[in-house]
XYZ file of C-alpha atoms in Angstrom:
329
model
C -0.131 0.490 -0.321
C 2.347 2.922 -1.172
C 1.777 6.398 -0.785
C 4.016 8.671 -1.906
C 4.904 12.365 -1.682
C 6.198 14.969 -3.559
C 6.546 18.947 -2.686
C 6.499 21.662 -5.022
C 9.082 24.463 -2.837
C 6.909 27.589 -3.249
C 3.861 26.462 -5.379
C 1.195 28.795 -3.612
C -2.564 27.253 -5.524
C -6.043 28.463 -3.787
C -8.309 26.059 -1.974
C -10.827 25.263 -5.256
C -7.876 24.302 -7.285
C -6.501 22.253 -5.410
C -9.632 20.244 -4.443
C -10.385 20.271 -8.041
C -6.760 18.771 -8.748
C -7.194 16.064 -6.234
C -10.812 15.354 -7.262
C -9.509 14.537 -10.359
C -6.776 12.206 -9.447
C -8.853 10.141 -6.916
C -10.478 8.648 -10.555
C -7.296 7.039 -11.886
C -6.451 3.613 -11.729
C -5.354 2.323 -8.891
C -5.612 5.197 -6.753
C -7.699 4.920 -3.696
C -6.848 8.464 -2.088
C -5.206 11.824 -2.948
C -4.485 15.241 -1.707
C -3.264 18.387 -3.197
C -2.236 20.791 -0.077
C -0.955 23.997 1.335
C 1.267 23.179 3.680
C -0.054 25.047 6.559
C -0.342 23.429 10.329
C -3.969 22.879 9.800
C -3.470 20.690 6.196
C -0.587 19.113 8.166
C -3.167 17.586 10.629
C -5.606 16.913 7.607
C -3.053 14.403 6.290
C -2.677 12.762 9.477
C -6.724 12.315 9.808
C -6.752 10.619 6.076
C -3.970 8.467 6.787
C -1.620 10.334 3.719
C 0.823 11.887 6.070
C 4.825 11.013 5.495
C 7.928 12.467 6.363
C 8.278 14.194 3.442
C 4.753 16.181 3.780
C 6.040 17.145 7.833
C 9.006 19.324 6.501
C 6.469 21.466 4.037
C 5.772 24.749 5.154
C 3.341 27.399 4.553
C 4.092 28.371 1.158
C 4.757 24.749 -0.280
C 2.406 22.860 -2.081
C 2.142 18.504 -0.834
C 1.025 15.455 -3.615
C 0.140 12.916 -1.971
C -0.825 10.157 -3.309
C -2.278 6.465 -1.902
C -2.253 3.419 -4.465
C -2.164 -0.319 -5.385
C 1.174 0.336 -6.308
C 4.583 1.616 -7.443
C 4.017 2.442 -10.616
C 0.325 3.912 -10.368
C 1.566 6.262 -7.312
C 4.327 7.386 -9.651
C 1.685 7.846 -12.551
C -0.629 9.673 -9.793
C 1.577 12.235 -9.046
C 2.719 12.960 -12.740
C -0.866 14.026 -13.335
C -1.514 16.280 -10.808
C 1.762 18.167 -11.775
C 0.070 18.108 -15.456
C -3.113 18.915 -14.651
C -1.668 21.927 -12.850
C 0.641 22.905 -15.989
C -2.505 22.700 -18.150
C -4.041 25.900 -15.361
C -1.025 27.645 -15.840
C -0.547 27.356 -19.482
C -3.661 27.786 -20.041
C -3.958 30.894 -17.990
C -0.699 31.774 -19.403
C -2.344 31.978 -23.088
C -5.167 33.464 -22.984
C -5.204 36.578 -24.443
C -6.916 38.925 -21.566
C -4.596 41.166 -20.271
C -5.660 39.937 -16.347
C -4.255 42.982 -13.263
C -1.920 41.960 -11.233
C -2.464 44.712 -8.635
C -5.578 46.071 -7.043
C -4.952 49.290 -8.699
C -5.233 47.872 -12.058
C -8.254 45.394 -11.477
C -10.581 48.690 -10.467
C -9.362 50.961 -13.345
C -11.102 48.114 -15.214
C -14.026 47.725 -13.022
C -14.402 50.941 -11.307
C -17.589 50.292 -9.540
C -16.798 46.712 -8.194
C -17.516 46.950 -4.089
C -16.071 43.662 -3.436
C -12.377 42.505 -3.409
C -11.618 38.241 -3.127
C -8.067 37.926 -1.715
C -6.666 34.741 -1.940
C -2.732 34.357 -0.809
C -0.806 32.854 1.630
C -1.800 33.870 4.879
C 1.985 35.789 5.740
C 0.679 38.296 2.755
C -3.349 38.548 3.488
C -3.645 41.335 5.846
C -1.389 43.539 3.151
C -3.716 42.888 0.103
C -7.078 43.043 2.402
C -5.842 46.174 3.764
C -5.405 47.558 0.739
C -8.659 46.665 -0.770
C -10.099 47.547 2.556
C -9.196 51.225 2.884
C -10.396 51.590 -0.946
C -13.693 51.033 0.328
C -14.046 47.137 -0.603
C -15.919 44.711 1.102
C -13.215 41.650 1.733
C -14.036 37.716 0.960
C -10.826 36.561 2.822
C -10.543 33.127 1.677
C -7.170 33.387 3.085
C -6.131 30.617 5.653
C -2.997 30.727 8.102
C -3.957 34.415 9.130
C -2.261 35.803 12.076
C -4.352 36.006 14.703
C -3.869 39.832 15.051
C -4.149 40.266 11.776
C -7.041 39.272 12.127
C -8.224 41.764 14.167
C -6.195 44.963 12.912
C -8.425 44.164 9.046
C -11.662 43.865 10.836
C -11.223 46.892 13.623
C -9.951 48.631 9.818
C -12.923 47.285 8.450
C -15.746 48.078 10.847
C -14.477 51.643 10.788
C -14.549 52.343 6.793
C -18.271 50.490 7.701
C -16.992 48.070 4.681
C -17.597 43.805 6.045
C -14.210 41.595 6.512
C -15.905 38.036 5.556
C -12.952 35.788 7.409
C -9.835 34.630 7.179
C -10.122 30.890 5.878
C -13.877 32.147 4.781
C -15.407 29.717 1.941
C -18.643 30.397 1.606
C -20.272 33.864 1.525
C -24.114 35.257 -0.330
C -24.327 38.873 -0.824
C -27.276 40.174 -2.701
C -28.634 36.385 -3.294
C -25.371 35.662 -5.176
C -22.631 32.893 -3.888
C -19.638 33.639 -3.342
C -16.310 30.661 -2.657
C -18.190 27.294 -1.788
C -21.733 28.169 -2.318
C -24.829 26.101 -3.156
C -27.457 27.984 -5.973
C -30.366 28.846 -3.668
C -32.997 31.817 -4.774
C -32.970 35.175 -3.404
C -35.029 35.745 -1.044
C -35.981 37.081 2.858
C -33.509 35.235 4.859
C -30.495 36.972 6.263
C -27.697 34.611 8.234
C -24.154 35.346 9.680
C -22.054 32.536 10.150
C -18.514 31.654 11.765
C -18.824 27.770 9.846
C -18.832 28.033 6.081
C -20.394 24.326 5.975
C -23.099 25.493 8.384
C -23.939 28.265 6.094
C -24.407 25.691 3.216
C -26.681 23.848 4.857
C -28.918 25.865 6.290
C -29.215 27.844 2.882
C -30.142 24.539 1.461
C -32.824 23.583 3.735
C -34.474 26.694 3.718
C -34.344 26.884 -0.385
C -36.014 23.374 -0.106
C -38.526 25.004 2.057
C -39.257 27.278 -0.473
C -37.282 30.988 1.136
C -34.572 32.032 -0.484
C -31.495 33.584 1.327
C -31.057 38.522 1.166
C -27.095 37.453 1.989
C -25.046 35.567 4.322
C -22.686 36.603 5.946
C -19.236 34.464 6.600
C -17.416 36.185 9.506
C -14.942 33.034 9.761
C -14.197 30.161 12.514
C -12.609 32.831 15.140
C -14.829 35.821 14.848
C -16.410 34.584 18.246
C -12.921 33.969 20.355
C -12.289 36.100 23.215
C -9.529 37.868 21.249
C -11.414 39.187 17.999
C -14.610 39.626 20.285
C -17.293 39.062 17.722
C -16.309 42.001 15.828
C -17.299 41.309 12.655
C -20.139 38.847 13.751
C -21.849 42.232 15.717
C -21.044 44.543 12.537
C -22.864 41.883 10.395
C -26.306 41.899 12.749
C -26.649 45.422 12.329
C -26.152 45.229 8.464
C -28.759 42.722 8.127
C -30.891 44.755 10.739
C -30.430 47.667 8.919
C -31.377 46.027 5.270
C -34.534 46.290 3.678
C -34.545 43.132 2.077
C -33.341 40.533 5.419
C -36.802 40.104 7.270
C -35.468 37.238 9.109
C -31.747 36.323 10.792
C -30.328 33.481 11.283
C -26.701 33.176 13.141
C -24.765 30.048 12.692
C -21.573 29.387 15.224
C -19.872 27.610 17.203
C -20.085 28.250 20.931
C -18.687 31.917 21.346
C -16.165 32.577 24.489
C -18.305 33.343 27.028
C -17.235 37.794 27.565
C -18.066 37.957 23.426
C -22.017 35.860 24.507
C -23.165 38.952 26.087
C -22.251 41.203 23.307
C -23.876 39.076 21.308
C -27.095 38.634 23.299
C -26.894 42.686 23.529
C -26.171 43.092 19.545
C -29.581 40.750 18.838
C -32.046 42.377 21.415
C -31.331 45.959 19.499
C -33.012 44.171 16.665
C -36.459 44.568 15.637
C -36.946 41.435 13.276
C -36.462 37.729 14.510
C -33.010 36.173 14.903
C -32.574 32.118 15.005
C -29.407 31.441 16.544
C -27.767 28.092 15.688
C -24.736 27.700 18.369
C -24.171 24.251 17.659
C -22.555 22.797 21.452
C -23.892 26.256 23.638
C -26.356 26.174 26.080
C -28.796 28.610 25.481
C -29.447 31.707 27.617
C -32.036 31.768 30.256
C -33.027 34.804 28.685
C -32.798 35.770 24.766
C -33.897 37.563 22.495
C -33.477 35.060 20.290
C -34.973 31.643 19.566
C -32.168 29.107 20.358
C -32.182 25.732 17.991
C -30.024 23.053 18.831
C -29.347 21.625 14.820
C -28.817 23.034 11.160
C -32.068 22.180 9.966
C -33.654 23.379 12.535
C -32.556 27.038 12.403
C -33.818 27.222 8.486
C -36.976 25.260 9.584
C -37.777 28.152 12.381
C -36.801 31.135 10.577
C -38.888 29.645 7.756
C -42.477 28.911 9.608
C -41.416 32.411 11.618
C -41.821 33.920 7.691
C -44.738 32.103 7.340
C -46.478 33.536 10.425
C -46.308 29.806 11.966
C -45.411 28.088 15.290
C -42.028 26.210 14.646
C -42.368 22.598 15.118
C -39.771 21.210 16.972
C -38.481 17.764 16.577
C -36.658 15.770 18.465
C -35.295 12.409 17.401
C -35.138 8.886 19.795
C -35.153 6.333 16.031
C -33.708 6.437 12.559
C -37.399 6.013 11.047
C -37.767 9.147 12.442
C -35.667 11.230 10.599
C -37.139 12.076 7.347
């Protein structure tokens, strides 16, 4: 059962490209599993979890690309690694051969799109603050896809964004919806009356999909990054996003999707919710609901979607409890 690894030094690629590459390599004959990750700490952990970590992969730095393959034999592993490199090379050649002149700086991009109000930033984490701060100071909302961003950089970016009245979504923000349009890893969903603030991209996708299946739609889904409700960040962007949705005329009800906030952050979130004159549903997975709250607390992502759709339909949400798999529909 050979597991083979190849490191491409200083070869940064964003997660979308790497996921597509790994997916294509998995379809090759004799390949049991394949991964293409940048060498960030979180990605090293993922390689350990899926059983593809090797001494070579563990030496990779955040800007190094790790290609890892679990194959039936040496020949299949070698062919899979060669195929992965070829796919990446094909993408580079296609990008370089296009007749379209691609902007290389924020300034040149804005000259081509002077009315743009959103910048997507996907660079190695150590450089993310520099690029994102430029966009924020130009009055752009930022979708910060980069991971491995230092905590203090996140705090500085969000403080600056709030000062300038724009969103800083992330870092490590994989999903958002703005004016009903999906950004990043987003499911196609109808535009509607539900606004979401989410510290979990997969949680946001689950709620949006369930809301759509129930006949409603999304006004905005604002990702804030998983660390936003930590003690250090203090829920800055969550509170700012809640205030924005409270003022948004297209949003009639709000869903909060989060892991448990730090004990110092929860009162700030509760105070923000108390000021909102719209229904708010809180799905804070793993947290205990406060004794008193202006929000309707639920225990699951499906329940959050069910509750907000019921509220908009002016009917009481039906709480479901599952004691047997046959009851799950």
